[in-house]
Amino acid sequence: MLALVQRAFGGPDVFTFDDVADPVPAPGELLVQVRACGLNRLDLLQRAAPLARGFSLPHIAGLDVAGVVVGHGAGLDDAAPAIGSRVLVDPVSTCGRCDRCIAGHTPYCEQLRTVGSTRPGGFAELVAVPAAHAYPIPVGMNYVEAAALPVPYITAWHALMVAGKLRPGETVLINGAGAGVSIALIQFAKAAGATVIGTIRGAARTARAVQVGCDHVIDCVTDHVTGHDVDDIASSVVRLTGGRGVDLAVDHVGPALFEATINSLAICGRMVFCGTTTGVRAEFDLPAVYHWGRTLIGAGGYHPYEFVDMLAAVAKHDLRPVIDSVRPFRELPQALARMEAGGFFGRLIVEM
Ligand SMILES: [Zn+2]
């Protein structure tokens, strides 16, 4: 089969299209013919350096797989998706047997494996995946839309509903509103009856953030000498909330907006964080958190059942992912370059 294979760590040239052996599904696995695959920032991060324990070269990236079941490994029962069925894949699988799984800490399983990270992913014509983590594509959704769902929608669902415990009527701040995960956050927050304030850069993308459901959007001021004018975000949020601040904030941008996000919280507000787009170390004044009874929450991993809950919410509210662009598989390097350059709105998808 044809695959985009990573054989070293570095820049774009460590990915090359190669003809490699077809994967063979292990017991309990499916063989899926990939029809569409979503791009994620992790594809770029792991191009530069190994992040997840168990990552190895050569590697096939691609976390968000949608396709057709074309083969069965041994030991599958009638509950497994049939040959010919359309599936999307929860990329994370856990063992259910280790001490952490038995203790209920399934998201931190010692044997945790992720399609496209610690096992081969969807930047290929075929991929083997655990049958228990393949789900029917929602009715009326095509492969491209299905491939736009898994990572950003489960990340958003977990951050907002499980870690953040969003309640109806609350006001939520969502940073980086053009990212796939942010659009999912906006959709879930609106579906849950929240008021949404987004932050984004640029007038055109601000307008699109309103289109996807933001009640208010703060166009982050970019001063080319000093970078983000981060104080502007907190003061804008305070103004938009009548001096109160937001009940909940979800940030995946990291250090660039971390302190401004804390300062945007109401008294006893919560901030969930789940990303490192601008780095891994943040600075803020400790009293800004404890003096106001605010809570910082690391989003952490998700339980497999949350993926089922997420898909049910997508179906119930008829949510549709926003697609920035779709390219043929052979143009995957160009799609990765677009993601690296930034400035997109919604998901970048390749189609086989
Ligand atoms: Zn385990």
Tab-separated table of C-alpha atoms and ligand atoms in Angstrom:
chain	number	residue	atom	x	y	z
A	1	MET	CA	0.000	0.000	0.000
A	2	LEU	CA	0.978	3.640	-0.354
A	3	ALA	CA	1.711	5.494	2.891
A	4	LEU	CA	3.335	8.710	4.026
A	5	VAL	CA	6.152	7.332	6.167
A	6	GLN	CA	8.222	9.197	8.752
A	7	ARG	CA	11.744	7.751	8.993
A	8	ALA	CA	13.535	10.429	11.059
A	9	PHE	CA	12.843	13.514	13.181
A	10	GLY	CA	13.026	16.940	11.609
A	11	GLY	CA	11.302	19.120	9.017
A	12	PRO	CA	8.890	18.319	6.182
A	13	ASP	CA	11.417	16.145	4.315
A	14	VAL	CA	11.325	13.372	6.955
A	15	PHE	CA	7.926	12.380	5.499
A	16	THR	CA	8.104	10.457	2.218
A	17	PHE	CA	5.536	8.531	0.197
A	18	ASP	CA	6.573	4.874	0.213
A	19	ASP	CA	5.118	1.575	-0.893
A	20	VAL	CA	4.948	-0.506	2.302
A	21	ALA	CA	3.483	-3.872	3.272
A	22	ASP	CA	-0.265	-3.962	3.871
A	23	PRO	CA	-1.125	-4.121	7.594
A	24	VAL	CA	-2.502	-7.431	8.875
A	25	PRO	CA	-5.282	-7.073	11.461
A	26	ALA	CA	-4.419	-8.782	14.752
A	27	PRO	CA	-7.060	-10.711	16.721
A	28	GLY	CA	-9.839	-8.290	17.644
A	29	GLU	CA	-8.893	-5.825	14.935
A	30	LEU	CA	-10.380	-4.599	11.681
A	31	LEU	CA	-8.633	-3.746	8.443
A	32	VAL	CA	-9.946	-0.388	7.237
A	33	GLN	CA	-9.520	1.087	3.777
A	34	VAL	CA	-8.914	4.746	4.577
A	35	ARG	CA	-11.243	7.118	2.696
A	36	ALA	CA	-10.377	10.305	4.587
A	37	CYS	CA	-7.976	11.300	7.351
A	38	GLY	CA	-7.824	14.468	9.417
A	39	LEU	CA	-4.594	16.324	10.182
A	40	ASN	CA	-3.663	17.186	13.770
A	41	ARG	CA	-0.952	19.294	15.330
A	42	LEU	CA	0.445	16.113	16.888
A	43	ASP	CA	1.456	15.002	13.378
A	44	LEU	CA	3.824	17.999	13.270
A	45	LEU	CA	4.955	17.755	16.906
A	46	GLN	CA	5.930	14.104	16.510
A	47	ARG	CA	7.627	14.873	13.212
A	48	ALA	CA	10.037	16.996	15.270
A	49	ALA	CA	10.421	14.778	18.356
A	50	PRO	CA	8.840	11.695	19.943
A	51	LEU	CA	6.190	12.739	22.468
A	52	ALA	CA	4.218	9.665	23.420
A	53	ARG	CA	5.755	6.711	25.231
A	54	GLY	CA	5.884	3.872	22.696
A	55	PHE	CA	6.408	6.091	19.641
A	56	SER	CA	8.810	4.484	17.178
A	57	LEU	CA	10.213	4.965	13.694
A	58	PRO	CA	9.391	4.301	10.939
A	59	HIS	CA	6.004	5.829	11.710
A	60	ILE	CA	2.759	6.436	9.834
A	61	ALA	CA	0.916	9.434	11.335
A	62	GLY	CA	-2.771	10.287	10.966
A	63	LEU	CA	-5.053	10.087	14.028
A	64	ASP	CA	-8.481	10.771	12.537
A	65	VAL	CA	-9.518	7.874	10.308
A	66	ALA	CA	-12.770	7.335	8.399
A	67	GLY	CA	-13.119	4.492	5.934
A	68	VAL	CA	-14.588	1.155	4.924
A	69	VAL	CA	-14.052	-2.149	6.731
A	70	VAL	CA	-12.328	-4.507	4.266
A	71	GLY	CA	-10.978	-7.220	6.590
A	72	HIS	CA	-11.479	-8.922	9.946
A	73	GLY	CA	-8.825	-10.214	12.335
A	74	ALA	CA	-9.488	-13.395	14.271
A	75	GLY	CA	-11.845	-13.624	17.202
A	76	LEU	CA	-14.410	-10.973	16.241
A	77	ASP	CA	-18.038	-11.556	17.194
A	78	ASP	CA	-21.250	-10.307	15.577
A	79	ALA	CA	-20.910	-6.961	17.377
A	80	ALA	CA	-17.891	-6.045	15.226
A	81	PRO	CA	-18.540	-3.751	12.248
A	82	ALA	CA	-19.257	-5.910	9.178
A	83	ILE	CA	-17.107	-5.987	6.056
A	84	GLY	CA	-18.227	-3.089	3.864
A	85	SER	CA	-19.490	-0.905	6.722
A	86	ARG	CA	-18.518	2.764	7.031
A	87	VAL	CA	-16.635	3.520	10.229
A	88	LEU	CA	-14.783	6.241	12.047
A	89	VAL	CA	-12.185	5.367	14.640
A	90	ASP	CA	-11.560	6.398	18.236
A	91	PRO	CA	-7.759	6.437	17.940
A	92	VAL	CA	-7.107	5.602	21.607
A	93	SER	CA	-7.311	2.034	22.896
A	94	THR	CA	-6.627	0.742	26.400
A	95	CYS	CA	-5.967	-2.741	27.794
A	96	GLY	CA	-8.592	-3.003	30.529
A	97	ARG	CA	-6.282	-5.308	32.496
A	98	CYS	CA	-3.415	-3.241	33.951
A	99	ASP	CA	-3.425	-1.830	37.500
A	100	ARG	CA	-4.476	1.613	36.282
A	101	CYS	CA	-7.340	0.259	34.178
A	102	ILE	CA	-8.546	-1.879	37.110
A	103	ALA	CA	-8.321	1.174	39.401
A	104	GLY	CA	-10.640	3.046	37.033
A	105	HIS	CA	-7.858	5.215	35.619
A	106	THR	CA	-8.441	3.837	32.134
A	107	PRO	CA	-7.261	7.016	30.336
A	108	TYR	CA	-3.846	6.466	31.906
A	109	CYS	CA	-3.565	2.781	30.914
A	110	GLU	CA	-0.001	1.472	30.934
A	111	GLN	CA	-0.640	-0.192	27.568
A	112	LEU	CA	-2.455	2.763	25.989
A	113	ARG	CA	-1.987	2.868	22.222
A	114	THR	CA	-3.056	5.553	19.784
A	115	VAL	CA	-3.676	5.074	16.069
A	116	GLY	CA	-1.414	7.544	14.280
A	117	SER	CA	0.864	8.018	17.296
A	118	THR	CA	1.961	4.788	18.962
A	119	ARG	CA	0.589	2.510	16.263
A	120	PRO	CA	0.364	3.119	12.507
A	121	GLY	CA	-2.190	5.731	11.481
A	122	GLY	CA	-4.335	6.845	8.604
A	123	PHE	CA	-1.819	8.555	6.318
A	124	ALA	CA	-1.995	5.339	4.305
A	125	GLU	CA	-4.347	3.412	2.060
A	126	LEU	CA	-5.033	0.809	4.768
A	127	VAL	CA	-4.906	0.781	8.562
A	128	ALA	CA	-5.573	-1.901	11.186
A	129	VAL	CA	-7.597	-0.700	14.195
A	130	PRO	CA	-9.183	-2.310	17.268
A	131	ALA	CA	-12.738	-3.302	16.343
A	132	ALA	CA	-14.059	-2.162	19.732
A	133	HIS	CA	-13.008	1.407	18.896
A	134	ALA	CA	-14.577	1.630	15.409
A	135	TYR	CA	-18.006	3.277	15.256
A	136	PRO	CA	-20.602	3.669	12.497
A	137	ILE	CA	-20.295	6.992	10.697
A	138	PRO	CA	-23.254	9.196	11.733
A	139	VAL	CA	-26.179	9.038	9.311
A	140	GLY	CA	-25.931	11.637	6.544
A	141	MET	CA	-22.243	12.333	7.158
A	142	ASN	CA	-19.625	11.722	4.459
A	143	TYR	CA	-16.104	10.380	4.996
A	144	VAL	CA	-14.522	13.831	5.061
A	145	GLU	CA	-16.884	15.048	7.792
A	146	ALA	CA	-16.425	11.793	9.720
A	147	ALA	CA	-12.626	12.164	9.592
A	148	ALA	CA	-13.034	15.664	11.023
A	149	LEU	CA	-14.671	14.366	14.191
A	150	PRO	CA	-12.578	12.076	16.393
A	151	VAL	CA	-9.690	13.949	18.037
A	152	PRO	CA	-11.071	17.501	18.181
A	153	TYR	CA	-14.597	16.453	19.145
A	154	ILE	CA	-13.563	14.050	21.910
A	155	THR	CA	-10.985	16.575	23.154
A	156	ALA	CA	-13.655	19.282	23.245
A	157	TRP	CA	-16.307	17.021	24.794
A	158	HIS	CA	-13.979	15.859	27.539
A	159	ALA	CA	-12.599	19.349	28.292
A	160	LEU	CA	-15.967	21.079	28.331
A	161	MET	CA	-18.424	18.527	29.708
A	162	VAL	CA	-16.325	16.089	31.762
A	163	ALA	CA	-13.355	18.131	33.065
A	164	GLY	CA	-15.074	21.539	32.891
A	165	LYS	CA	-18.535	20.339	34.023
A	166	LEU	CA	-20.270	23.023	31.968
A	167	ARG	CA	-23.732	23.912	33.197
A	168	PRO	CA	-26.564	25.527	31.185
A	169	GLY	CA	-26.571	29.294	31.415
A	170	GLU	CA	-22.849	29.601	32.083
A	171	THR	CA	-20.534	31.835	30.066
A	172	VAL	CA	-17.527	30.148	28.449
A	173	LEU	CA	-14.322	31.592	27.005
A	174	ILE	CA	-12.831	29.554	24.141
A	175	ASN	CA	-9.380	30.528	22.890
A	176	GLY	CA	-8.100	30.083	19.352
A	177	ALA	CA	-11.618	29.886	17.954
A	178	GLY	CA	-10.538	28.847	14.444
A	179	ALA	CA	-9.017	25.516	15.456
A	180	GLY	CA	-10.964	22.306	14.930
A	181	VAL	CA	-11.126	21.650	18.673
A	182	SER	CA	-12.378	25.193	19.330
A	183	ILE	CA	-15.159	24.895	16.774
A	184	ALA	CA	-16.214	21.647	18.474
A	185	LEU	CA	-16.064	23.447	21.842
A	186	ILE	CA	-18.243	26.272	20.513
A	187	GLN	CA	-20.791	23.800	19.102
A	188	PHE	CA	-21.003	21.700	22.286
A	189	ALA	CA	-21.157	24.816	24.498
A	190	LYS	CA	-24.008	26.322	22.480
A	191	ALA	CA	-25.823	22.964	22.436
A	192	ALA	CA	-25.520	22.908	26.246
A	193	GLY	CA	-27.121	26.338	26.555
A	194	ALA	CA	-24.014	28.384	27.327
A	195	THR	CA	-22.995	31.857	26.192
A	196	VAL	CA	-19.733	31.679	24.233
A	197	ILE	CA	-16.938	34.217	23.935
A	198	GLY	CA	-14.202	33.279	21.448
A	199	THR	CA	-10.753	34.711	20.859
A	200	ILE	CA	-9.175	34.676	17.400
A	201	ARG	CA	-6.936	36.787	15.197
A	202	GLY	CA	-8.134	38.666	12.105
A	203	ALA	CA	-11.411	40.219	10.964
A	204	ALA	CA	-12.311	37.509	8.430
A	205	ARG	CA	-11.810	34.703	10.949
A	206	THR	CA	-13.700	36.710	13.581
A	207	ALA	CA	-16.710	36.760	11.261
A	208	ARG	CA	-16.447	33.007	10.745
A	209	ALA	CA	-16.240	32.405	14.501
A	210	VAL	CA	-19.579	34.221	14.835
A	211	GLN	CA	-21.003	32.053	12.041
A	212	VAL	CA	-20.127	28.860	13.911
A	213	GLY	CA	-21.867	30.051	17.066
A	214	CYS	CA	-19.791	32.474	19.149
A	215	ASP	CA	-21.975	35.065	20.860
A	216	HIS	CA	-18.984	37.398	21.117
A	217	VAL	CA	-15.550	37.267	19.510
A	218	ILE	CA	-12.446	39.091	20.663
A	219	ASP	CA	-10.109	39.776	17.759
A	220	CYS	CA	-6.777	39.445	19.564
A	221	VAL	CA	-4.686	42.515	18.948
A	222	THR	CA	-1.366	41.511	17.464
A	223	ASP	CA	1.381	44.020	18.002
A	224	HIS	CA	4.272	42.948	15.820
A	225	VAL	CA	6.778	44.228	18.359
A	226	THR	CA	5.303	42.848	21.575
A	227	GLY	CA	3.181	39.952	20.227
A	228	HIS	CA	-0.274	39.404	21.746
A	229	ASP	CA	-1.752	42.284	23.703
A	230	VAL	CA	-2.986	39.754	26.216
A	231	ASP	CA	-4.379	42.234	28.743
A	232	ASP	CA	-6.819	43.256	26.090
A	233	ILE	CA	-8.456	39.819	26.219
A	234	ALA	CA	-9.118	39.950	29.957
A	235	SER	CA	-10.444	43.511	29.841
A	236	SER	CA	-12.637	42.664	26.848
A	237	VAL	CA	-14.044	39.620	28.649
A	238	VAL	CA	-14.737	41.661	31.778
A	239	ARG	CA	-16.557	44.258	29.674
A	240	LEU	CA	-18.573	41.650	27.732
A	241	THR	CA	-19.682	39.950	30.964
A	242	GLY	CA	-20.755	43.105	32.776
A	243	GLY	CA	-17.697	43.052	35.029
A	244	ARG	CA	-18.171	39.424	36.098
A	245	GLY	CA	-15.760	37.345	34.028
A	246	VAL	CA	-16.504	33.910	32.584
A	247	ASP	CA	-17.592	30.867	34.579
A	248	LEU	CA	-15.443	28.516	32.508
A	249	ALA	CA	-12.536	28.945	30.080
A	250	VAL	CA	-11.031	26.280	27.828
A	251	ASP	CA	-7.541	26.876	26.497
A	252	HIS	CA	-5.429	24.796	24.132
A	253	VAL	CA	-3.203	27.680	23.009
A	254	GLY	CA	-0.931	27.562	26.067
A	255	PRO	CA	1.475	30.220	27.395
A	256	ALA	CA	0.531	33.022	24.974
A	257	LEU	CA	-2.958	33.328	26.458
A	258	PHE	CA	-2.637	31.514	29.800
A	259	GLU	CA	-2.427	34.482	32.166
A	260	ALA	CA	-4.988	36.506	30.233
A	261	THR	CA	-7.350	33.533	30.438
A	262	ILE	CA	-6.942	33.273	34.218
A	263	ASN	CA	-7.634	36.995	34.493
A	264	SER	CA	-10.799	36.518	32.422
A	265	LEU	CA	-12.352	34.152	34.988
A	266	ALA	CA	-15.150	35.101	37.332
A	267	ILE	CA	-14.794	34.651	41.084
A	268	CYS	CA	-14.603	30.845	41.577
A	269	GLY	CA	-14.329	30.399	37.791
A	270	ARG	CA	-12.744	27.272	36.255
A	271	MET	CA	-10.087	27.055	33.554
A	272	VAL	CA	-9.523	23.793	31.686
A	273	PHE	CA	-6.290	23.560	29.715
A	274	CYS	CA	-5.347	20.926	27.185
A	275	GLY	CA	-2.754	22.169	24.731
A	276	THR	CA	0.692	23.572	24.072
A	277	THR	CA	0.458	25.283	20.688
A	278	THR	CA	2.601	28.202	21.900
A	279	GLY	CA	4.862	26.300	24.324
A	280	VAL	CA	4.851	24.235	27.511
A	281	ARG	CA	5.658	26.741	30.288
A	282	ALA	CA	3.229	29.412	31.470
A	283	GLU	CA	3.745	32.282	33.911
A	284	PHE	CA	1.076	33.883	36.056
A	285	ASP	CA	0.615	35.483	39.464
A	286	LEU	CA	-0.440	32.839	42.009
A	287	PRO	CA	-2.863	35.204	43.813
A	288	ALA	CA	-4.750	35.626	40.536
A	289	VAL	CA	-5.876	32.025	41.088
A	290	TYR	CA	-6.137	31.513	44.864
A	291	HIS	CA	-7.250	34.977	45.885
A	292	TRP	CA	-10.406	34.606	43.777
A	293	GLY	CA	-11.047	30.928	44.475
A	294	ARG	CA	-10.400	30.016	40.861
A	295	THR	CA	-9.630	26.459	39.747
A	296	LEU	CA	-7.132	25.310	37.109
A	297	ILE	CA	-8.025	21.918	35.653
A	298	GLY	CA	-5.758	19.757	33.485
A	299	ALA	CA	-8.039	18.093	30.970
A	300	GLY	CA	-6.281	14.689	31.027
A	301	GLY	CA	-7.320	11.647	29.033
A	302	TYR	CA	-10.814	10.357	28.303
A	303	HIS	CA	-12.630	7.118	29.029
A	304	PRO	CA	-13.757	5.081	26.009
A	305	TYR	CA	-17.420	5.636	26.957
A	306	GLU	CA	-16.956	9.388	26.577
A	307	PHE	CA	-16.348	8.826	22.861
A	308	VAL	CA	-19.773	7.159	22.663
A	309	ASP	CA	-21.343	10.074	24.572
A	310	MET	CA	-19.617	12.520	22.208
A	311	LEU	CA	-20.971	10.785	19.096
A	312	ALA	CA	-24.456	10.725	20.652
A	313	ALA	CA	-24.262	14.486	21.282
A	314	VAL	CA	-23.112	15.119	17.702
A	315	ALA	CA	-26.101	13.115	16.420
A	316	LYS	CA	-28.606	14.614	18.873
A	317	HIS	CA	-27.723	18.204	18.003
A	318	ASP	CA	-26.962	17.434	14.332
A	319	LEU	CA	-23.528	19.033	14.657
A	320	ARG	CA	-21.340	19.304	11.550
A	321	PRO	CA	-17.591	19.831	11.641
A	322	VAL	CA	-16.235	22.846	9.799
A	323	ILE	CA	-13.789	21.914	7.045
A	324	ASP	CA	-11.034	24.335	6.059
A	325	SER	CA	-9.888	22.357	3.038
A	326	VAL	CA	-9.848	18.885	1.524
A	327	ARG	CA	-6.911	17.692	-0.576
A	328	PRO	CA	-6.158	14.415	-2.327
A	329	PHE	CA	-3.920	12.037	-0.363
A	330	ARG	CA	-0.977	12.792	-2.668
A	331	GLU	CA	-1.124	16.452	-1.538
A	332	LEU	CA	-0.777	15.561	2.142
A	333	PRO	CA	2.611	17.365	2.390
A	334	GLN	CA	0.952	20.572	1.160
A	335	ALA	CA	-1.873	20.109	3.690
A	336	LEU	CA	0.662	19.650	6.503
A	337	ALA	CA	2.448	22.816	5.347
A	338	ARG	CA	-0.843	24.727	5.536
A	339	MET	CA	-1.376	23.529	9.095
A	340	GLU	CA	2.165	24.526	10.023
A	341	ALA	CA	1.673	27.996	8.525
A	342	GLY	CA	-1.499	28.577	10.617
A	343	GLY	CA	-4.305	30.939	9.717
A	344	PHE	CA	-6.725	28.198	8.661
A	345	PHE	CA	-10.291	27.871	9.910
A	346	GLY	CA	-11.615	24.394	10.665
A	347	ARG	CA	-10.206	20.993	9.777
A	348	LEU	CA	-7.644	20.081	7.163
A	349	ILE	CA	-8.521	16.714	5.635
A	350	VAL	CA	-6.992	14.453	2.998
A	351	GLU	CA	-9.211	12.222	0.916
A	352	MET	CA	-8.143	8.927	-0.666
B	1	ZN	ZN	-4.625	-0.734	30.945
